[in-house]
Amino acid sequence: MTRSRAIIVIALVAVALALAWSARPRAETQTERVDRITSELRCVVCQGLSVKDSPSESARQMKEIVVQRVAEGRTDDQIRDEFRANYGDWVVLAPSLASWSGVVWLLPILAVLAGLAFAWRWTRERSVPLPEAPPAQLAALRERVAREESLDLPVDAS
Amino acid sequence: MAPASGMSRALRLGIVIAIGALVVVLVLAFRRDPHDIRTGTVGKPAAAFTVQKLDGSGALALDEARGKVTVVNFFASWCIPCKEENPALVRTYERYRSSDVVFLGVLYQDSRDSGLQYVRDNGVTWPTGSDDDGRVAFAYGVFGIPETYFIGADGVIAGRHIGPIDETTLVNAIDTLRAQAKK
């Protein structure tokens, strides 16, 4: 193994180790858990902002409620369900697959399938063979080509 | 040539269907009355709450209105639409004052001093309390103020109105709930 190859292998191993280290399973702190849950909840007085990202007073109060529920030992589902019970499914930023709003998850899949179908039909059309010329026409063309080649006409350079 | 025309037909059909679906979605979305956005609390028992009265005379609890038609109004002194709807609330309160209908005001995201000044300046004579930590608003699913909740004699939230409310809406809702309570 040459020296450069060894360096590449060592670099790849280092990257793999770093990725494995960052992805290692570890216990989530309460602060991280609050951040994760509040990032999944919609700020009810904002336009498309999560509770975590919103600077509004409503979001601040909602975050306090999440902090309290986490401290009380509630599960993620219990906390989300409480928000859902008060504000409806709308309050959860990522809609549940089990609800009507979960249909939005299907849209990208449908769009990809439609694109694939379109591409498949388009390529199929382009690969349709051209109808073959009748034998008599082919023979006439070959004869003409042969005649013109035998004449050795000068190449038109214009 | 036949496949090409077939392709364009399919494409045209797809575009028409997509536009049609978009129109249906938009019509359904805009048909909804923004004053009546559905949330989880309507149709469910009203969450019990106790808040401190703005005038400092003690606690104000929903339990005190148990068995009565109750109107819970969320407001704040900084809320312009709250001032707009206030005359309708005052007139309706006076209309039902001697009846068994209870009005409760809940101050939302505001200081008690400002809230107290507001109720004094605007003729709010029904009991009012301060939701200091926003827990009452959260329990009721308040989006923004003003919001008015109608609680039946059975303790269930029968309806709510987002935004400034008028006298007709208030009277209709109260009379409906009173009629239901008498049955």
Short mmCIF file of C-alpha atoms in Angstrom, two decimals:
data_model
loop_
_atom_site.label_atom_id
_atom_site.label_comp_id
_atom_site.label_asym_id
_atom_site.label_seq_id
_atom_site.Cartn_x
_atom_site.Cartn_y
_atom_site.Cartn_z
CA MET A 1 0.00 0.00 0.00
CA THR A 2 1.39 3.34 -0.95
CA ARG A 3 1.67 6.17 1.53
CA SER A 4 -1.13 8.22 -0.07
CA ARG A 5 -3.50 5.26 0.04
CA ALA A 6 -2.71 4.73 3.70
CA ILE A 7 -3.53 8.37 4.43
CA ILE A 8 -6.89 8.03 2.61
CA VAL A 9 -7.74 4.89 4.56
CA ILE A 10 -6.80 6.55 7.87
CA ALA A 11 -8.91 9.61 6.96
CA LEU A 12 -11.91 7.44 6.08
CA VAL A 13 -11.59 5.49 9.33
CA ALA A 14 -11.37 8.77 11.27
CA VAL A 15 -14.52 10.08 9.58
CA ALA A 16 -16.35 6.81 10.28
CA LEU A 17 -15.29 6.92 13.93
CA ALA A 18 -16.41 10.55 14.24
CA LEU A 19 -19.81 9.72 12.72
CA ALA A 20 -20.23 6.72 15.01
CA TRP A 21 -19.28 8.86 18.02
CA SER A 22 -21.76 11.59 17.16
CA ALA A 23 -24.54 9.06 16.51
CA ARG A 24 -23.90 7.03 19.65
CA PRO A 25 -26.99 6.41 21.77
CA ARG A 26 -27.01 8.59 24.87
CA ALA A 27 -29.54 9.85 27.36
CA GLU A 28 -31.27 13.06 26.33
CA THR A 29 -31.07 15.88 28.86
CA GLN A 30 -34.28 17.58 30.00
CA THR A 31 -33.30 20.75 28.16
CA GLU A 32 -32.70 18.83 24.93
CA ARG A 33 -36.02 17.08 25.37
CA VAL A 34 -37.86 20.35 25.92
CA ASP A 35 -36.14 21.80 22.83
CA ARG A 36 -37.13 18.79 20.74
CA ILE A 37 -40.77 18.79 21.87
CA THR A 38 -41.19 22.56 21.52
CA SER A 39 -39.65 22.42 18.04
CA GLU A 40 -42.46 20.04 17.06
CA LEU A 41 -45.23 22.30 18.40
CA ARG A 42 -46.67 25.25 16.51
CA CYS A 43 -46.66 28.71 18.03
CA VAL A 44 -50.38 29.50 17.91
CA VAL A 45 -49.97 33.24 17.36
CA CYS A 46 -47.21 33.02 14.73
CA GLN A 47 -46.96 32.25 11.05
CA GLY A 48 -45.25 28.89 10.67
CA LEU A 49 -42.96 29.20 13.68
CA SER A 50 -42.45 26.55 16.30
CA VAL A 51 -42.87 27.22 20.00
CA LYS A 52 -39.10 26.83 20.32
CA ASP A 53 -38.28 29.41 17.66
CA SER A 54 -40.92 32.01 18.46
CA PRO A 55 -40.06 34.99 20.68
CA SER A 56 -43.75 35.62 21.47
CA GLU A 57 -45.18 35.61 24.98
CA SER A 58 -47.62 32.84 24.05
CA ALA A 59 -44.77 30.62 22.92
CA ARG A 60 -42.81 31.42 26.07
CA GLN A 61 -45.76 30.38 28.23
CA MET A 62 -46.26 27.21 26.20
CA LYS A 63 -42.59 26.37 26.59
CA GLU A 64 -42.96 26.78 30.35
CA ILE A 65 -45.82 24.31 30.26
CA VAL A 66 -43.64 21.80 28.37
CA VAL A 67 -40.81 22.33 30.88
CA GLN A 68 -43.23 21.61 33.71
CA ARG A 69 -44.70 18.53 32.03
CA VAL A 70 -41.22 17.12 31.35
CA ALA A 71 -40.29 17.74 34.99
CA GLU A 72 -43.46 15.93 36.03
CA GLY A 73 -42.29 12.88 34.10
CA ARG A 74 -44.90 12.99 31.33
CA THR A 75 -44.07 11.15 28.12
CA ASP A 76 -43.68 12.93 24.78
CA ASP A 77 -47.01 11.52 23.61
CA GLN A 78 -48.79 12.70 26.75
CA ILE A 79 -47.45 16.23 26.28
CA ARG A 80 -48.33 16.31 22.59
CA ASP A 81 -51.78 14.89 23.33
CA GLU A 82 -52.44 17.68 25.85
CA PHE A 83 -51.59 20.31 23.24
CA ARG A 84 -53.70 18.47 20.66
CA ALA A 85 -56.64 18.28 23.08
CA ASN A 86 -56.57 22.07 23.54
CA TYR A 87 -55.64 23.27 20.07
CA GLY A 88 -56.38 20.35 17.74
CA ASP A 89 -54.01 18.44 15.44
CA TRP A 90 -53.06 21.76 13.90
CA VAL A 91 -50.77 22.55 16.83
CA VAL A 92 -48.40 19.74 15.88
CA LEU A 93 -46.08 20.94 13.12
CA ALA A 94 -45.54 17.48 11.60
CA PRO A 95 -49.02 16.08 10.94
CA SER A 96 -49.74 12.56 12.09
CA LEU A 97 -50.02 9.89 9.42
CA ALA A 98 -53.20 8.71 11.10
CA SER A 99 -55.02 12.01 10.58
CA TRP A 100 -56.45 13.64 7.46
CA SER A 101 -53.66 16.19 7.50
CA GLY A 102 -51.26 13.25 7.17
CA VAL A 103 -52.24 13.21 3.48
CA VAL A 104 -49.54 15.85 2.96
CA TRP A 105 -46.92 13.14 3.50
CA LEU A 106 -48.28 11.34 0.44
CA LEU A 107 -47.98 14.35 -1.87
CA PRO A 108 -44.20 14.13 -2.45
CA ILE A 109 -44.50 10.38 -3.07
CA LEU A 110 -47.34 10.94 -5.55
CA ALA A 111 -45.33 13.70 -7.25
CA VAL A 112 -42.31 11.39 -7.66
CA LEU A 113 -44.50 8.57 -8.98
CA ALA A 114 -46.17 10.95 -11.46
CA GLY A 115 -42.74 12.17 -12.59
CA LEU A 116 -41.49 8.61 -13.06
CA ALA A 117 -44.60 7.69 -15.04
CA PHE A 118 -44.16 10.75 -17.22
CA ALA A 119 -40.46 10.00 -17.82
CA TRP A 120 -41.20 6.33 -18.57
CA ARG A 121 -43.85 7.20 -21.17
CA TRP A 122 -41.66 9.90 -22.70
CA THR A 123 -38.66 7.59 -23.14
CA ARG A 124 -40.94 4.83 -24.45
CA GLU A 125 -42.29 7.17 -27.10
CA ARG A 126 -38.83 8.19 -28.20
CA SER A 127 -37.73 4.55 -28.55
CA VAL A 128 -40.56 3.63 -30.94
CA PRO A 129 -38.77 2.31 -34.10
CA LEU A 130 -39.36 4.21 -37.31
CA PRO A 131 -41.29 2.30 -39.95
CA GLU A 132 -38.94 0.57 -42.38
CA ALA A 133 -38.88 1.81 -45.97
CA PRO A 134 -40.34 -0.48 -48.63
CA PRO A 135 -37.74 -2.80 -50.27
CA ALA A 136 -38.13 -1.11 -53.66
CA GLN A 137 -37.45 2.32 -52.19
CA LEU A 138 -34.41 0.96 -50.32
CA ALA A 139 -33.00 -0.60 -53.47
CA ALA A 140 -33.45 2.67 -55.37
CA LEU A 141 -31.66 4.61 -52.64
CA ARG A 142 -28.74 2.16 -52.51
CA GLU A 143 -28.39 2.31 -56.25
CA ARG A 144 -28.33 6.12 -56.13
CA VAL A 145 -25.69 6.16 -53.41
CA ALA A 146 -23.54 3.72 -55.37
CA ARG A 147 -23.91 5.79 -58.54
CA GLU A 148 -22.97 9.03 -56.81
CA GLU A 149 -19.94 7.38 -55.13
CA SER A 150 -18.72 6.08 -58.50
CA LEU A 151 -18.94 9.58 -59.96
CA ASP A 152 -16.44 10.82 -57.36
CA LEU A 153 -18.07 14.25 -57.21
CA PRO A 154 -16.07 17.10 -55.66
CA VAL A 155 -17.00 17.95 -52.05
CA ASP A 156 -18.96 21.15 -51.78
CA ALA A 157 -16.87 23.28 -49.38
CA SER A 158 -19.23 26.26 -49.29
CA MET B 1 -48.41 10.00 -33.93
CA ALA B 2 -51.08 8.25 -31.90
CA PRO B 3 -48.92 7.83 -28.76
CA ALA B 4 -47.97 11.53 -28.84
CA SER B 5 -51.56 12.68 -28.92
CA GLY B 6 -52.39 10.13 -26.21
CA MET B 7 -49.58 11.52 -24.11
CA SER B 8 -50.70 15.09 -24.49
CA ARG B 9 -54.27 14.03 -23.63
CA ALA B 10 -53.04 12.37 -20.45
CA LEU B 11 -50.94 15.40 -19.60
CA ARG B 12 -53.86 17.76 -20.18
CA LEU B 13 -56.12 15.56 -18.07
CA GLY B 14 -53.53 15.48 -15.29
CA ILE B 15 -53.19 19.27 -15.30
CA VAL B 16 -56.98 19.72 -15.23
CA ILE B 17 -57.29 17.27 -12.32
CA ALA B 18 -54.46 18.99 -10.42
CA ILE B 19 -56.00 22.43 -10.89
CA GLY B 20 -59.43 21.08 -9.92
CA ALA B 21 -58.00 19.52 -6.75
CA LEU B 22 -56.28 22.79 -5.88
CA VAL B 23 -59.52 24.74 -6.36
CA VAL B 24 -61.43 22.28 -4.15
CA VAL B 25 -58.79 22.55 -1.40
CA LEU B 26 -58.81 26.37 -1.56
CA VAL B 27 -62.61 26.54 -1.53
CA LEU B 28 -62.79 24.23 1.50
CA ALA B 29 -60.05 26.20 3.28
CA PHE B 30 -61.55 29.65 2.69
CA ARG B 31 -65.12 28.55 3.36
CA ARG B 32 -64.29 28.17 7.04
CA ASP B 33 -65.36 31.06 9.23
CA PRO B 34 -62.18 32.35 10.89
CA HIS B 35 -64.25 33.30 13.95
CA ASP B 36 -64.99 29.67 14.56
CA ILE B 37 -61.74 27.77 14.08
CA ARG B 38 -62.26 24.29 15.49
CA THR B 39 -60.08 23.23 18.35
CA GLY B 40 -60.18 20.46 20.83
CA THR B 41 -61.90 22.25 23.68
CA VAL B 42 -65.33 22.93 22.17
CA GLY B 43 -67.73 20.14 23.11
CA LYS B 44 -65.66 19.13 26.11
CA PRO B 45 -66.07 19.99 29.79
CA ALA B 46 -64.71 23.44 30.53
CA ALA B 47 -61.43 23.32 32.40
CA ALA B 48 -61.79 24.46 35.99
CA PHE B 49 -59.68 27.47 36.87
CA THR B 50 -59.00 29.81 39.72
CA VAL B 51 -57.36 33.18 39.15
CA GLN B 52 -56.78 36.20 41.32
CA LYS B 53 -59.34 38.96 40.92
CA LEU B 54 -58.03 42.14 39.36
CA ASP B 55 -59.37 44.27 42.19
CA GLY B 56 -57.44 42.17 44.68
CA SER B 57 -60.57 41.01 46.48
CA GLY B 58 -59.66 37.34 46.38
CA ALA B 59 -59.93 34.46 43.98
CA LEU B 60 -62.19 34.00 41.01
CA ALA B 61 -63.10 30.40 40.21
CA LEU B 62 -65.13 28.89 37.42
CA ASP B 63 -66.64 26.53 39.97
CA GLU B 64 -68.65 29.45 41.36
CA ALA B 65 -70.62 29.45 38.12
CA ARG B 66 -71.34 25.72 38.18
CA GLY B 67 -74.79 24.88 36.82
CA LYS B 68 -75.17 28.27 35.14
CA VAL B 69 -74.75 29.47 31.60
CA THR B 70 -71.34 31.16 31.62
CA VAL B 71 -69.61 33.54 29.26
CA VAL B 72 -65.81 33.59 29.62
CA ASN B 73 -64.13 36.47 27.82
CA PHE B 74 -60.34 36.68 27.37
CA PHE B 75 -59.14 40.26 27.05
CA ALA B 76 -56.23 42.64 27.66
CA SER B 77 -55.77 46.38 28.00
CA TRP B 78 -53.39 46.47 25.01
CA CYS B 79 -55.91 44.69 22.77
CA ILE B 80 -57.67 47.17 20.46
CA PRO B 81 -60.33 44.67 19.25
CA CYS B 82 -61.14 44.01 22.92
CA LYS B 83 -62.05 47.68 23.32
CA GLU B 84 -64.12 47.45 20.13
CA GLU B 85 -66.20 44.56 21.44
CA ASN B 86 -66.49 45.86 24.99
CA PRO B 87 -69.68 47.95 24.52
CA ALA B 88 -71.47 44.82 23.23
CA LEU B 89 -70.29 42.86 26.25
CA VAL B 90 -71.38 45.63 28.62
CA ARG B 91 -74.86 45.86 27.06
CA THR B 92 -75.31 42.09 27.07
CA TYR B 93 -74.11 41.82 30.66
CA GLU B 94 -76.64 44.44 31.75
CA ARG B 95 -79.36 42.57 29.86
CA TYR B 96 -78.72 39.32 31.75
CA ARG B 97 -77.41 40.79 34.98
CA SER B 98 -80.44 39.83 37.02
CA SER B 99 -80.64 36.35 35.45
CA ASP B 100 -78.64 33.22 36.11
CA VAL B 101 -76.10 33.99 33.37
CA VAL B 102 -72.55 34.48 34.60
CA PHE B 103 -69.93 36.64 32.91
CA LEU B 104 -66.24 36.14 33.71
CA GLY B 105 -63.36 38.17 32.32
CA VAL B 106 -59.88 36.68 32.10
CA LEU B 107 -56.97 39.07 31.62
CA TYR B 108 -54.50 37.61 29.13
CA GLN B 109 -50.79 38.50 28.92
CA ASP B 110 -51.18 41.80 30.70
CA SER B 111 -50.24 43.35 34.02
CA ARG B 112 -52.91 43.42 36.71
CA ASP B 113 -52.57 47.20 37.10
CA SER B 114 -53.19 47.79 33.40
CA GLY B 115 -56.06 45.32 33.45
CA LEU B 116 -57.65 46.98 36.45
CA GLN B 117 -57.36 50.37 34.81
CA TYR B 118 -58.94 48.94 31.65
CA VAL B 119 -61.98 47.48 33.43
CA ARG B 120 -62.52 50.74 35.34
CA ASP B 121 -62.21 52.88 32.23
CA ASN B 122 -64.47 50.69 30.11
CA GLY B 123 -67.33 49.95 32.48
CA VAL B 124 -66.52 46.27 32.99
CA THR B 125 -68.47 45.38 36.13
CA TRP B 126 -68.51 41.58 35.86
CA PRO B 127 -65.88 39.62 37.78
CA THR B 128 -62.42 39.70 36.20
CA GLY B 129 -59.21 37.87 37.06
CA SER B 130 -55.68 37.65 35.77
CA ASP B 131 -54.30 34.60 33.97
CA ASP B 132 -50.74 35.42 34.99
CA ASP B 133 -48.98 32.35 33.61
CA GLY B 134 -51.27 31.70 30.62
CA ARG B 135 -52.45 28.33 31.96
CA VAL B 136 -56.14 29.19 31.68
CA ALA B 137 -55.71 30.35 28.09
CA PHE B 138 -53.80 27.16 27.32
CA ALA B 139 -56.47 24.97 28.90
CA TYR B 140 -59.14 26.65 26.76
CA GLY B 141 -57.08 26.64 23.56
CA VAL B 142 -56.95 30.41 23.20
CA PHE B 143 -55.27 31.52 19.97
CA GLY B 144 -55.40 35.25 20.45
CA ILE B 145 -57.66 37.77 22.05
CA PRO B 146 -60.40 38.71 22.18
CA GLU B 147 -61.89 35.25 22.50
CA THR B 148 -65.21 34.43 24.08
CA TYR B 149 -66.29 31.00 25.30
CA PHE B 150 -69.85 29.90 25.98
CA ILE B 151 -70.25 27.28 28.67
CA GLY B 152 -73.57 25.53 29.14
CA ALA B 153 -75.24 24.76 32.45
CA ASP B 154 -73.86 21.24 32.05
CA GLY B 155 -70.31 22.63 32.24
CA VAL B 156 -69.48 21.81 28.64
CA ILE B 157 -67.98 24.41 26.29
CA ALA B 158 -70.75 24.84 23.75
CA GLY B 159 -68.97 27.32 21.51
CA ARG B 160 -66.42 30.00 21.18
CA HIS B 161 -65.92 33.14 19.18
CA ILE B 162 -62.55 34.38 18.02
CA GLY B 163 -62.23 38.12 17.50
CA PRO B 164 -64.52 40.98 18.47
CA ILE B 165 -67.99 39.70 19.27
CA ASP B 166 -71.24 41.58 18.68
CA GLU B 167 -74.37 41.78 20.79
CA THR B 168 -76.47 39.61 18.47
CA THR B 169 -73.98 36.75 18.60
CA LEU B 170 -73.75 37.02 22.38
CA VAL B 171 -77.53 37.08 22.90
CA ASN B 172 -78.17 34.23 20.46
CA ALA B 173 -75.56 32.01 22.09
CA ILE B 174 -76.74 32.80 25.63
CA ASP B 175 -80.42 32.30 24.79
CA THR B 176 -79.68 28.99 23.06
CA LEU B 177 -77.81 27.72 26.11
CA ARG B 178 -80.49 28.96 28.50
CA ALA B 179 -83.16 27.18 26.46
CA GLN B 180 -81.09 23.98 26.54
CA ALA B 181 -80.64 24.31 30.29
CA LYS B 182 -84.41 24.52 30.85
CA LYS B 183 -85.08 21.26 28.98
#
